[in-house]
Short mmCIF file of C-alpha atoms in Angstrom, two decimals:
data_model
loop_
_atom_site.label_atom_id
_atom_site.label_comp_id
_atom_site.label_asym_id
_atom_site.label_seq_id
_atom_site.Cartn_x
_atom_site.Cartn_y
_atom_site.Cartn_z
CA MET O 1 121.88 215.81 154.73
CA VAL O 2 118.90 215.25 152.87
CA ARG O 3 118.62 215.08 149.34
CA LYS O 4 116.09 214.94 146.83
CA ILE O 5 115.16 213.28 143.49
CA ASP O 6 112.31 214.73 141.50
CA ALA O 7 111.18 211.82 139.50
CA LEU O 8 107.45 213.30 138.92
CA GLY O 9 106.69 212.37 135.03
CA GLU O 10 109.48 209.52 134.90
CA MET O 11 108.76 205.83 134.31
CA CYS O 12 110.12 202.75 135.74
CA PRO O 13 113.13 201.75 136.21
CA ILE O 14 114.77 205.10 135.86
CA PRO O 15 113.91 206.47 139.17
CA LEU O 16 115.10 203.29 140.80
CA ILE O 17 118.44 203.80 138.66
CA LYS O 18 118.91 207.36 140.53
CA ALA O 19 117.86 206.54 143.70
CA LYS O 20 120.64 203.43 143.88
CA GLU O 21 123.06 206.29 142.79
CA VAL O 22 122.45 208.96 145.30
CA TYR O 23 122.03 206.19 148.08
CA ALA O 24 125.53 204.47 147.27
CA LYS O 25 126.90 207.72 148.12
CA MET O 26 125.08 208.46 151.70
CA MET O 27 126.41 208.44 154.63
CA GLU O 28 124.71 206.92 157.65
CA SER O 29 121.59 208.79 159.01
CA GLU O 30 121.47 210.70 155.52
CA ILE O 31 118.03 211.20 154.27
CA LEU O 32 116.95 210.56 150.56
CA ILE O 33 113.54 211.67 149.71
CA ILE O 34 112.06 210.68 145.86
CA ILE O 35 109.00 211.67 144.98
CA THR O 36 107.10 210.18 142.01
CA ASP O 37 103.91 209.96 140.83
CA HIS O 38 103.89 206.46 139.30
CA SER O 39 102.43 203.46 141.88
CA CYS O 40 105.31 200.94 140.04
CA VAL O 41 108.25 203.41 140.57
CA VAL O 42 106.86 202.98 144.77
CA SER O 43 106.76 199.35 144.68
CA SER O 44 109.80 198.71 142.99
CA ILE O 45 111.91 201.53 145.54
CA ILE O 46 110.44 199.97 148.45
CA ASP O 47 110.66 195.73 147.51
CA TYR O 48 114.73 197.29 146.45
CA PHE O 49 115.35 198.95 149.71
CA LYS O 50 113.99 196.40 151.78
CA HIS O 51 117.21 194.28 151.59
CA PHE O 52 119.26 197.23 153.05
CA LYS O 53 119.93 198.41 156.22
CA CYS O 54 117.69 201.50 155.81
CA GLU O 55 114.32 202.88 157.43
CA VAL O 56 111.45 203.43 154.19
CA ILE O 57 108.73 205.53 154.97
CA MET O 58 105.76 206.27 152.07
CA TYR O 59 103.61 208.95 152.26
CA GLU O 60 100.93 209.46 149.09
CA VAL O 61 101.25 213.60 149.63
CA ILE O 62 98.25 213.97 147.34
CA ASN O 63 96.18 211.60 145.37
CA GLY O 64 98.92 209.73 143.43
CA VAL O 65 101.65 211.02 144.47
CA TRP O 66 103.93 209.76 146.77
CA GLU O 67 107.48 210.80 148.63
CA ILE O 68 109.27 208.40 149.66
CA LYS O 69 111.63 208.83 152.60
CA ILE O 70 114.85 207.10 152.52
CA VAL O 71 116.70 207.07 155.61
CA ARG O 72 120.57 205.44 155.81
CA GLY O 73 120.97 203.20 158.64
CA MET U 1 104.07 202.83 95.12
CA PHE U 2 106.19 200.59 92.26
CA ILE U 3 103.37 200.78 89.66
CA SER U 4 102.70 202.98 86.50
CA GLN U 5 100.14 205.49 86.53
CA PRO U 6 98.42 203.59 83.14
CA ALA U 7 98.92 200.15 85.17
CA ALA U 8 97.10 201.41 88.74
CA SER U 9 94.21 202.75 86.36
CA LEU U 10 93.85 199.30 85.12
CA GLN U 11 93.67 197.77 88.05
CA ILE U 12 90.98 200.18 89.38
CA LYS U 13 88.68 199.96 86.35
CA ALA U 14 89.22 196.00 86.65
CA LEU U 15 87.96 196.71 90.52
CA GLU U 16 84.92 198.99 89.44
CA LYS U 17 83.70 196.46 86.49
CA GLU U 18 84.06 193.54 89.33
CA LEU U 19 82.26 195.46 91.80
CA LYS U 20 79.67 196.94 89.39
CA ILE U 21 80.25 200.52 90.46
CA LYS U 22 82.27 203.73 89.86
CA LEU U 23 84.76 203.95 92.10
CA LEU U 24 86.17 206.99 90.80
CA GLU U 25 84.53 210.60 89.13
CA ARG U 26 87.12 211.28 86.47
CA SER U 27 87.24 214.83 85.07
CA ASN U 28 89.60 217.50 83.21
CA ARG U 29 90.49 218.63 86.41
CA GLY U 30 91.71 215.16 88.02
CA VAL U 31 90.02 212.25 89.91
CA VAL U 32 87.78 212.24 92.98
CA PRO U 33 86.47 209.07 94.90
CA THR U 34 83.08 208.80 94.59
CA GLU U 35 80.97 207.61 97.78
CA ALA U 36 81.80 203.98 97.02
CA GLY U 37 85.26 204.78 96.29
CA LYS U 38 85.44 206.15 99.60
CA VAL U 39 83.92 202.94 101.40
CA VAL U 40 86.14 200.79 99.05
CA TYR U 41 89.08 203.09 100.45
CA LYS U 42 88.45 202.66 104.02
CA TYR U 43 88.15 198.56 103.71
CA ALA U 44 91.19 198.46 101.53
CA GLU U 45 93.02 200.15 104.59
CA ASN U 46 91.77 197.35 107.12
CA ILE U 47 92.80 195.24 104.58
CA LEU U 48 96.18 196.19 104.36
CA SER U 49 96.47 196.51 108.64
CA LEU U 50 95.25 193.00 108.80
CA CYS U 51 97.36 191.45 105.89
CA GLU U 52 100.40 193.03 108.06
CA ASN U 53 99.53 191.78 111.02
CA MET U 54 98.56 188.56 109.70
CA ILE U 55 101.72 188.00 108.39
CA LYS U 56 103.44 189.41 111.86
CA ASP U 57 101.54 186.88 113.61
CA THR U 58 101.91 183.84 111.88
CA ARG U 59 105.85 184.32 111.94
CA GLU U 60 105.34 184.23 115.98
CA CYS U 61 103.99 180.29 115.16
CA ASN U 62 107.28 179.14 113.99
CA ASP U 63 109.55 181.58 116.07
CA SER U 64 108.44 180.08 119.69
CA VAL U 65 111.04 182.90 121.15
CA GLN U 66 109.53 185.99 119.62
CA LYS U 67 106.21 187.09 120.48
CA ARG U 68 104.36 190.58 119.59
CA LEU U 69 101.47 192.28 120.86
CA THR U 70 99.83 194.76 119.62
CA ILE U 71 98.19 197.64 121.87
CA SER U 72 96.28 200.97 120.44
CA SER U 73 95.77 203.28 123.39
CA CYS U 74 93.76 206.82 123.56
CA ALA U 75 96.54 209.53 124.31
CA THR U 76 96.01 210.35 127.88
CA LEU U 77 96.16 206.47 128.75
CA GLY U 78 99.15 205.68 126.72
CA GLN U 79 101.03 208.68 127.65
CA TYR U 80 100.40 208.81 131.42
CA SER U 81 99.24 205.65 133.10
CA LEU U 82 99.83 203.02 130.66
CA PRO U 83 103.60 202.59 130.46
CA CYS U 84 104.26 201.10 134.43
CA SER U 85 101.46 198.29 133.63
CA LEU U 86 103.85 197.88 130.39
CA TYR U 87 106.58 197.60 132.03
CA GLU U 88 105.50 195.37 135.16
CA PHE U 89 103.91 192.80 132.24
CA SER U 90 107.37 192.96 130.23
CA LYS U 91 109.47 192.25 133.76
CA LYS U 92 107.09 188.94 133.92
CA PHE U 93 107.14 188.13 130.00
CA LYS U 94 110.85 189.16 129.06
CA ASP U 95 110.39 187.40 125.27
CA ILE U 96 107.14 190.00 124.29
CA GLU U 97 107.73 192.84 122.10
CA ILE U 98 105.18 195.21 122.70
CA GLN U 99 104.32 198.15 119.87
CA THR U 100 102.14 200.60 121.04
CA GLU U 101 100.15 203.41 118.94
CA HIS U 102 98.30 206.37 120.70
CA THR U 103 94.88 207.34 118.69
CA PHE U 104 91.34 209.11 119.66
CA THR U 105 89.37 206.46 120.92
CA TYR U 106 86.87 205.81 118.06
CA ASP U 107 90.28 205.10 115.81
CA VAL U 108 91.34 202.77 119.02
CA ILE U 109 87.90 200.62 118.57
CA SER U 110 88.36 200.41 114.86
CA GLN U 111 92.29 198.96 115.35
CA VAL U 112 91.00 196.61 117.56
CA ARG U 113 87.90 195.32 115.86
CA ASP U 114 89.21 195.73 111.77
CA ARG U 115 93.21 196.04 111.78
CA GLY U 116 94.36 193.18 113.72
CA PHE U 117 95.16 194.86 117.21
CA ASP U 118 95.54 192.70 119.93
CA ILE U 119 94.86 195.39 122.63
CA GLY U 120 93.06 198.73 123.03
CA PHE U 121 92.65 200.99 125.72
CA ILE U 122 89.50 203.36 125.49
CA GLU U 123 87.88 206.07 127.72
CA GLY U 124 84.42 204.79 128.52
CA SER U 125 83.43 201.45 127.44
CA TYR U 126 82.58 199.87 124.21
CA SER U 127 81.42 196.41 122.93
CA ASP U 128 80.06 194.45 120.31
CA GLU U 129 79.88 190.83 118.54
CA SER U 130 83.37 190.94 118.22
CA ILE U 131 84.72 193.14 120.86
CA GLU U 132 84.64 192.34 124.57
CA CYS U 133 85.33 195.05 126.83
CA VAL U 134 86.58 195.14 130.72
CA PHE U 135 86.42 198.09 133.23
CA MET U 136 89.82 199.37 133.82
CA GLY U 137 89.32 201.96 136.65
CA ASN U 138 87.42 205.80 137.26
CA ALA U 139 89.24 208.86 136.14
CA GLU U 140 87.99 212.40 136.92
CA LEU U 141 88.81 215.89 134.59
CA PHE U 142 88.80 219.30 136.34
CA PHE U 143 88.91 222.70 135.79
CA VAL U 144 92.23 223.92 135.88
CA ALA U 145 93.99 227.24 136.33
CA SER U 146 97.47 228.57 137.09
CA PRO U 147 98.31 231.20 140.02
CA LYS U 148 99.41 233.50 138.00
CA LEU U 149 95.46 233.89 136.76
CA LEU U 150 93.51 232.97 139.55
CA ASP U 151 94.63 233.08 143.53
CA ILE U 152 91.04 231.79 144.20
CA GLU U 153 89.94 228.08 144.27
CA THR U 154 86.13 228.13 144.37
CA LEU U 155 84.80 230.37 142.02
CA SER U 156 80.75 230.36 140.42
CA LYS U 157 80.20 229.32 136.57
CA GLU U 158 79.84 232.82 135.67
CA GLN U 159 82.77 233.92 137.33
CA LEU U 160 84.86 231.11 134.97
CA TRP U 161 82.72 231.55 131.77
CA GLN U 162 84.73 234.72 131.44
CA TYR U 163 88.25 233.43 130.87
CA SER U 164 89.49 231.61 127.42
CA PHE U 165 89.25 228.10 127.43
CA PHE U 166 92.05 226.08 125.57
CA LEU U 167 90.36 222.35 125.03
CA ILE U 168 90.73 218.95 124.36
CA HIS U 169 90.15 218.36 120.63
CA ARG U 170 86.29 218.02 119.72
CA LYS U 171 87.42 214.51 118.19
CA CYS U 172 88.73 213.34 121.48
CA SER U 173 85.92 210.86 123.73
CA LEU U 174 87.26 213.49 126.62
CA ARG U 175 85.71 216.10 124.94
CA LYS U 176 82.47 213.82 124.60
CA ILE U 177 82.69 213.16 128.23
CA ILE U 178 83.48 217.47 128.95
CA GLU U 179 80.39 217.90 126.77
CA GLU U 180 77.90 215.35 128.75
CA ASN U 181 78.75 216.21 132.27
CA LEU U 182 78.46 219.97 131.39
CA VAL U 183 74.48 219.55 130.46
CA LYS U 184 74.06 216.81 133.53
CA ALA U 185 74.82 220.08 135.27
CA ASN U 186 72.28 222.03 133.18
CA GLU U 187 75.26 223.34 131.09
CA SER U 188 76.06 223.95 127.83
CA ILE U 189 79.48 223.72 125.99
CA SER U 190 78.28 226.73 124.15
CA HIS U 191 78.19 228.91 126.93
CA LEU U 192 82.47 228.78 127.21
CA LYS U 193 84.66 231.00 125.33
CA ILE U 194 86.60 228.28 123.53
CA ASN U 195 89.72 230.39 121.71
CA MET U 196 92.06 227.04 120.87
CA GLU U 197 91.21 223.33 120.88
CA SER U 198 93.80 220.98 120.57
CA PRO U 199 94.78 217.07 121.05
CA SER U 200 97.64 217.13 122.47
CA ILE U 201 97.34 217.71 126.38
CA GLU U 202 100.88 219.17 126.80
CA ALA U 203 99.85 221.90 124.23
CA ILE U 204 96.87 223.17 126.24
CA LYS U 205 99.04 222.46 129.30
CA SER U 206 101.47 225.07 128.44
CA PHE U 207 98.71 227.52 127.73
CA VAL U 208 97.31 227.35 131.11
CA LEU U 209 100.53 226.90 133.02
CA SER U 210 101.43 230.45 131.12
CA GLY U 211 98.19 232.25 132.83
CA ASN U 212 96.72 232.78 129.17
CA GLY U 213 93.42 231.41 130.31
CA VAL U 214 91.76 227.82 131.23
CA SER U 215 91.13 224.58 130.75
CA ILE U 216 89.63 220.86 131.39
CA LEU U 217 92.11 218.53 132.10
CA PRO U 218 92.09 214.55 132.99
CA TYR U 219 93.54 214.73 136.78
CA LEU U 220 96.20 211.73 135.39
CA SER U 221 98.41 214.39 133.39
CA ILE U 222 98.33 217.08 135.96
CA LYS U 223 99.35 215.21 139.04
CA LYS U 224 102.91 216.95 139.13
CA GLU U 225 102.00 220.51 138.63
CA ILE U 226 99.69 220.22 141.05
CA TYR U 227 102.20 219.13 143.38
CA ASN U 228 104.18 221.22 142.50
CA LYS U 229 101.53 224.39 142.65
CA ALA U 230 102.18 225.19 139.10
CA LEU U 231 98.42 224.47 138.41
CA LYS U 232 95.11 224.30 140.46
CA MET U 233 91.81 222.39 140.21
CA LEU U 234 89.23 224.95 140.58
CA LYS U 235 85.28 223.97 142.31
CA VAL U 236 82.55 224.95 140.19
CA ASP U 237 79.18 224.99 140.77
CA ASN U 238 79.44 220.96 141.95
CA ILE U 239 80.61 220.54 138.24
CA SER U 240 82.36 217.17 138.32
CA PHE U 241 83.44 215.23 135.12
CA PRO U 242 83.76 211.42 136.06
CA TYR U 243 84.77 209.12 133.63
CA SER U 244 85.97 205.19 133.17
CA PHE U 245 88.38 203.45 130.72
CA SER U 246 88.46 200.42 129.82
CA MET U 247 90.42 197.71 128.11
CA ILE U 248 88.91 195.94 124.78
CA TYR U 249 90.05 193.03 122.55
CA ASN U 250 88.95 191.28 119.61
CA LYS U 251 86.96 188.14 121.09
CA LYS U 252 87.24 186.38 117.39
CA HIS U 253 90.91 186.81 117.60
CA ILE U 254 92.54 183.72 119.42
CA LYS U 255 96.26 184.65 120.63
CA PRO U 256 98.15 183.35 123.47
CA ILE U 257 100.14 185.79 124.30
CA LYS U 258 97.02 187.95 124.11
CA TYR U 259 95.32 186.56 126.51
CA GLU U 260 98.14 186.23 128.98
CA PHE U 261 98.06 189.99 129.13
CA ILE U 262 94.28 190.03 129.63
CA ASN U 263 94.53 188.26 132.53
CA PHE U 264 97.86 190.28 133.95
CA MET U 265 95.94 192.99 133.26
CA LYS U 266 92.47 191.77 134.85
CA ASN U 267 94.26 190.52 138.24
CA GLU U 268 97.52 192.96 138.54
CA GLY U 269 97.18 195.59 136.03
CA GLN U 270 94.48 197.60 137.10
CA LYS U 271 96.57 198.86 140.41
CA LYS U 272 99.40 199.76 138.19
CA LEU U 273 97.71 201.92 136.18
CA CYS U 274 99.02 204.73 137.34
#
């Protein structure tokens, strides 16, 4: 299952708070995609989820907009 | 104002006597400031703002825990880019109270130079004997339209000039950037059918999103709409609108927390400006 969080226009720490809530409900190998236009959101999400058993891939879709894909391990 | 009108009149007359100049034209129809009166009014605004900031800043000397930073910013940076940097800064310096205001660039400069604001963020650059300027980054404005209005992305200026433009207000420095870049491209703003102007980027965006016309907007403010394809950026005859933005501060006012912030922005903050 793929869950999406559209965090465009949202500033830190709102997207990270939302991501934590959704991740907590996810099962193994489920996917979460967060879309953000703030670089601080990208770094805070990567920093947070590196402690978890999951795969985090970040992709700059257009200049200044990132999709962060988290696959729960 | 907690003062009676006769008392206020007496104060003003005393000031006129001291300055040896008329500040108000008094007639049957009321009072109107003279040219000198307008000058005094402007200084009075600065003096009152400086006084307020002086009181707040001196309180901080006693209170080592509470520290305050006043930041004035042009609207685009303040709304779309700055909050991330401020959030990162406040994570590092937890006891700092940050107060921000958004206004036009020329007013940001006044606030930093004359009214005791610690930091300013402006489009372009500015420095003088009081103001130090630090380059923060480059940005760009683009012609934008809704797909409801235009289904092509490349067009000639003659094609684009047919449409109604809703532009940033002439008081914004972004407007000056638009005009200068049009001149560089051997064009003139007078060729545009400007039906409306507004200092609010969100208002302009709503207009363009509904397909009622076109505009020239900073990329920083339209990322979401470009990603969602609600708006498209147009390529028009090699016309482009690049600009830079800067951080300014008054080098004559020394305040430790201000220099912490300046160093933070120089070292890390630039990357955090979205």
